[in-house]
PDB file of C-alpha atoms in Angstrom:
ATOM      1  CA  MET A   1      78.659 104.549 121.556  1.00  0.00           C
ATOM      2  CA  TYR A   2      82.325 105.307 120.793  1.00  0.00           C
ATOM      3  CA  GLN A   3      82.959 109.044 121.022  1.00  0.00           C
ATOM      4  CA  GLU A   4      86.742 109.461 121.084  1.00  0.00           C
ATOM      5  CA  LEU A   5      87.916 112.303 118.839  1.00  0.00           C
ATOM      6  CA  LEU A   6      90.705 111.444 116.444  1.00  0.00           C
ATOM      7  CA  SER A   7      93.831 113.565 116.649  1.00  0.00           C
ATOM      8  CA  SER A   8      97.462 113.467 115.610  1.00  0.00           C
ATOM      9  CA  SER A   9      98.432 112.574 119.180  1.00  0.00           C
ATOM     10  CA  LYS A  10      95.734 109.888 119.422  1.00  0.00           C
ATOM     11  CA  PRO A  11      95.079 108.611 115.879  1.00  0.00           C
ATOM     12  CA  GLY A  12      92.369 106.132 115.035  1.00  0.00           C
ATOM     13  CA  LEU A  13      92.181 103.176 112.686  1.00  0.00           C
ATOM     14  CA  ILE A  14      89.724 102.990 109.808  1.00  0.00           C
ATOM     15  CA  ILE A  15      89.315  99.575 108.207  1.00  0.00           C
ATOM     16  CA  ILE A  16      87.497  99.335 104.889  1.00  0.00           C
ATOM     17  CA  MET A  17      86.456  95.870 103.758  1.00  0.00           C
ATOM     18  CA  ILE A  18      85.754  95.281 100.073  1.00  0.00           C
ATOM     19  CA  ASP A  19      84.243  92.232  98.385  1.00  0.00           C
ATOM     20  CA  GLN A  20      86.444  91.259  95.444  1.00  0.00           C
ATOM     21  CA  SER A  21      84.850  87.864  94.758  1.00  0.00           C
ATOM     22  CA  GLY A  22      83.759  86.598  91.365  1.00  0.00           C
ATOM     23  CA  SER A  23      80.219  87.918  91.827  1.00  0.00           C
ATOM     24  CA  MET A  24      81.635  91.447  91.750  1.00  0.00           C
ATOM     25  CA  SER A  25      81.989  91.055  87.966  1.00  0.00           C
ATOM     26  CA  ASP A  26      78.163  91.186  87.747  1.00  0.00           C
ATOM     27  CA  PRO A  27      76.727  94.230  85.999  1.00  0.00           C
ATOM     28  CA  TYR A  28      75.838  97.276  88.058  1.00  0.00           C
ATOM     29  CA  GLY A  29      74.392 100.180  86.148  1.00  0.00           C
ATOM     30  CA  ASP A  30      76.554 100.676  83.067  1.00  0.00           C
ATOM     31  CA  SER A  31      79.598  99.054  84.718  1.00  0.00           C
ATOM     32  CA  THR A  32      80.294  96.260  87.228  1.00  0.00           C
ATOM     33  CA  LYS A  33      79.925  95.874  90.969  1.00  0.00           C
ATOM     34  CA  ALA A  34      83.740  95.721  91.239  1.00  0.00           C
ATOM     35  CA  ASN A  35      84.177  99.051  89.441  1.00  0.00           C
ATOM     36  CA  PHE A  36      81.470 100.689  91.555  1.00  0.00           C
ATOM     37  CA  ALA A  37      82.925  99.341  94.843  1.00  0.00           C
ATOM     38  CA  GLY A  38      86.476 100.325  93.844  1.00  0.00           C
ATOM     39  CA  LEU A  39      85.367 103.849  92.974  1.00  0.00           C
ATOM     40  CA  ALA A  40      83.465 104.161  96.265  1.00  0.00           C
ATOM     41  CA  VAL A  41      86.490 103.022  98.303  1.00  0.00           C
ATOM     42  CA  ASN A  42      88.823 105.354  96.389  1.00  0.00           C
ATOM     43  CA  ARG A  43      86.508 108.299  97.007  1.00  0.00           C
ATOM     44  CA  VAL A  44      86.184 107.477 100.713  1.00  0.00           C
ATOM     45  CA  ILE A  45      89.962 107.348 101.131  1.00  0.00           C
ATOM     46  CA  ALA A  46      90.345 110.644  99.258  1.00  0.00           C
ATOM     47  CA  GLU A  47      87.692 112.174 101.538  1.00  0.00           C
ATOM     48  CA  ILE A  48      89.528 110.904 104.636  1.00  0.00           C
ATOM     49  CA  ILE A  49      92.679 112.635 103.385  1.00  0.00           C
ATOM     50  CA  THR A  50      90.719 115.847 102.803  1.00  0.00           C
ATOM     51  CA  ALA A  51      89.194 115.665 106.291  1.00  0.00           C
ATOM     52  CA  CYS A  52      92.686 115.337 107.794  1.00  0.00           C
ATOM     53  CA  THR A  53      94.022 118.338 105.877  1.00  0.00           C
ATOM     54  CA  ALA A  54      94.435 121.752 107.476  1.00  0.00           C
ATOM     55  CA  GLY A  55      95.758 124.276 104.986  1.00  0.00           C
ATOM     56  CA  ASP A  56      98.728 122.609 103.299  1.00  0.00           C
ATOM     57  CA  GLU A  57      99.374 120.216 106.182  1.00  0.00           C
ATOM     58  CA  ILE A  58      98.034 116.688 106.311  1.00  0.00           C
ATOM     59  CA  LYS A  59      97.554 115.680 109.924  1.00  0.00           C
ATOM     60  CA  ASP A  60      97.910 111.987 110.725  1.00  0.00           C
ATOM     61  CA  ARG A  61      94.655 111.653 112.617  1.00  0.00           C
ATOM     62  CA  CYS A  62      94.139 108.085 111.460  1.00  0.00           C
ATOM     63  CA  TYR A  63      95.540 105.052 109.747  1.00  0.00           C
ATOM     64  CA  VAL A  64      93.628 103.397 106.919  1.00  0.00           C
ATOM     65  CA  ALA A  65      93.585  99.697 106.080  1.00  0.00           C
ATOM     66  CA  VAL A  66      91.757  98.043 103.215  1.00  0.00           C
ATOM     67  CA  VAL A  67      90.921  94.354 103.462  1.00  0.00           C
ATOM     68  CA  GLY A  68      89.944  92.878 100.108  1.00  0.00           C
ATOM     69  CA  TYR A  69      88.491  89.400  99.936  1.00  0.00           C
ATOM     70  CA  GLY A  70      87.946  87.267  96.852  1.00  0.00           C
ATOM     71  CA  SER A  71      90.365  84.669  95.517  1.00  0.00           C
ATOM     72  CA  GLY A  72      92.232  85.316  98.781  1.00  0.00           C
ATOM     73  CA  VAL A  73      92.321  87.862 101.578  1.00  0.00           C
ATOM     74  CA  ASN A  74      94.637  90.815 101.106  1.00  0.00           C
ATOM     75  CA  VAL A  75      95.329  93.730 103.387  1.00  0.00           C
ATOM     76  CA  ALA A  76      96.087  96.380 100.791  1.00  0.00           C
ATOM     77  CA  PHE A  77      97.782  98.843 103.136  1.00  0.00           C
ATOM     78  CA  LEU A  78      97.931 100.113 106.665  1.00  0.00           C
ATOM     79  CA  ASP A  79      99.242 103.627 106.260  1.00  0.00           C
ATOM     80  CA  LYS A  80      99.115 107.023 107.881  1.00  0.00           C
ATOM     81  CA  VAL A  81      96.952 109.501 106.013  1.00  0.00           C
ATOM     82  CA  SER A  82      99.984 111.613 105.072  1.00  0.00           C
ATOM     83  CA  ASP A  83     101.573 108.562 103.418  1.00  0.00           C
ATOM     84  CA  LEU A  84      98.374 107.786 101.500  1.00  0.00           C
ATOM     85  CA  ALA A  85      98.273 111.382 100.282  1.00  0.00           C
ATOM     86  CA  LYS A  86     101.581 110.800  98.455  1.00  0.00           C
ATOM     87  CA  ASN A  87      99.924 108.227  96.180  1.00  0.00           C
ATOM     88  CA  PRO A  88     100.370 109.555  92.614  1.00  0.00           C
ATOM     89  CA  ASN A  89      97.936 107.122  90.934  1.00  0.00           C
ATOM     90  CA  THR A  90      94.936 108.768  89.307  1.00  0.00           C
ATOM     91  CA  THR A  91      92.415 108.053  86.605  1.00  0.00           C
ATOM     92  CA  MET A  92      90.030 110.237  84.624  1.00  0.00           C
ATOM     93  CA  LEU A  93      86.306 109.499  84.775  1.00  0.00           C
ATOM     94  CA  LYS A  94      83.247 111.141  83.281  1.00  0.00           C
ATOM     95  CA  LYS A  95      80.875 112.613  85.848  1.00  0.00           C
ATOM     96  CA  LYS A  96      77.432 114.137  85.346  1.00  0.00           C
ATOM     97  CA  VAL A  97      76.845 117.425  87.159  1.00  0.00           C
ATOM     98  CA  SER A  98      74.065 119.970  87.146  1.00  0.00           C
ATOM     99  CA  ASP A  99      74.257 122.589  84.413  1.00  0.00           C
ATOM    100  CA  GLY A 100      72.393 125.062  86.630  1.00  0.00           C
ATOM    101  CA  ALA A 101      69.362 125.046  84.346  1.00  0.00           C
ATOM    102  CA  GLY A 102      67.818 121.724  85.393  1.00  0.00           C
ATOM    103  CA  GLY A 103      69.917 119.537  83.113  1.00  0.00           C
ATOM    104  CA  LEU A 104      73.112 117.558  83.395  1.00  0.00           C
ATOM    105  CA  VAL A 105      76.446 117.954  81.658  1.00  0.00           C
ATOM    106  CA  GLU A 106      79.332 115.524  81.542  1.00  0.00           C
ATOM    107  CA  VAL A 107      82.653 116.704  82.934  1.00  0.00           C
ATOM    108  CA  ASP A 108      86.004 115.027  83.490  1.00  0.00           C
ATOM    109  CA  GLU A 109      86.785 114.103  87.075  1.00  0.00           C
ATOM    110  CA  VAL A 110      90.252 113.163  88.313  1.00  0.00           C
ATOM    111  CA  VAL A 111      89.928 110.299  90.793  1.00  0.00           C
ATOM    112  CA  ARG A 112      92.797 109.127  92.977  1.00  0.00           C
ATOM    113  CA  VAL A 113      93.294 105.369  92.786  1.00  0.00           C
ATOM    114  CA  PHE A 114      94.190 103.487  95.952  1.00  0.00           C
ATOM    115  CA  VAL A 115      92.303 100.258  95.179  1.00  0.00           C
ATOM    116  CA  ASN A 116      91.882  98.688  91.750  1.00  0.00           C
ATOM    117  CA  PRO A 117      88.637  96.871  90.929  1.00  0.00           C
ATOM    118  CA  THR A 118      89.051  93.091  91.157  1.00  0.00           C
ATOM    119  CA  SER A 119      86.632  90.189  90.916  1.00  0.00           C
ATOM    120  CA  SER A 120      87.628  86.533  91.243  1.00  0.00           C
ATOM    121  CA  GLY A 121      87.171  83.524  93.467  1.00  0.00           C
ATOM    122  CA  GLY A 122      84.821  82.871  96.346  1.00  0.00           C
ATOM    123  CA  THR A 123      83.823  85.060  99.248  1.00  0.00           C
ATOM    124  CA  PRO A 124      86.129  84.279 102.212  1.00  0.00           C
ATOM    125  CA  MET A 125      84.439  86.829 104.447  1.00  0.00           C
ATOM    126  CA  THR A 126      85.171  84.962 107.690  1.00  0.00           C
ATOM    127  CA  GLU A 127      88.908  85.047 106.978  1.00  0.00           C
ATOM    128  CA  ALA A 128      88.640  88.732 106.003  1.00  0.00           C
ATOM    129  CA  PHE A 129      87.037  89.562 109.345  1.00  0.00           C
ATOM    130  CA  LYS A 130      89.762  87.585 111.126  1.00  0.00           C
ATOM    131  CA  GLN A 131      92.403  89.651 109.327  1.00  0.00           C
ATOM    132  CA  ALA A 132      90.583  92.867 110.225  1.00  0.00           C
ATOM    133  CA  TYR A 133      90.319  91.748 113.853  1.00  0.00           C
ATOM    134  CA  GLN A 134      94.031  90.953 113.977  1.00  0.00           C
ATOM    135  CA  GLY A 135      94.792  94.388 112.535  1.00  0.00           C
ATOM    136  CA  VAL A 136      92.690  96.052 115.216  1.00  0.00           C
ATOM    137  CA  GLU A 137      94.400  94.008 117.934  1.00  0.00           C
ATOM    138  CA  LYS A 138      97.852  95.043 116.672  1.00  0.00           C
ATOM    139  CA  PHE A 139      96.808  98.686 116.409  1.00  0.00           C
TER     140      PHE A 139
END
């Protein structure tokens, strides 16, 4: 098992692969699979930034790449965490949280947007893995 600790002097690479094919327009809950996957990826990237933050300083302990595959294969970015943290794009979503008395209340949640939900084309997963592999080799 890989056990190397990530650090600013020895950063790691995190590759997130996201299906953006036509089937991602299928319903999922009260939305679509594409919206759910996009939100999950955006939250993961925001959490990576938080994990690399010490006080007011963002330490570049890793690079993040997103490989989306659908109507084509796109590597969305390969950036240091501190560069990703400069992303000003946000959206407002409704989130249900506990009211402390056993119920739920809806509150506004600001979500940083790194990846927009997309759904079109086939599922060129083999090509996506090739792109990811090439990114790892270059890293």
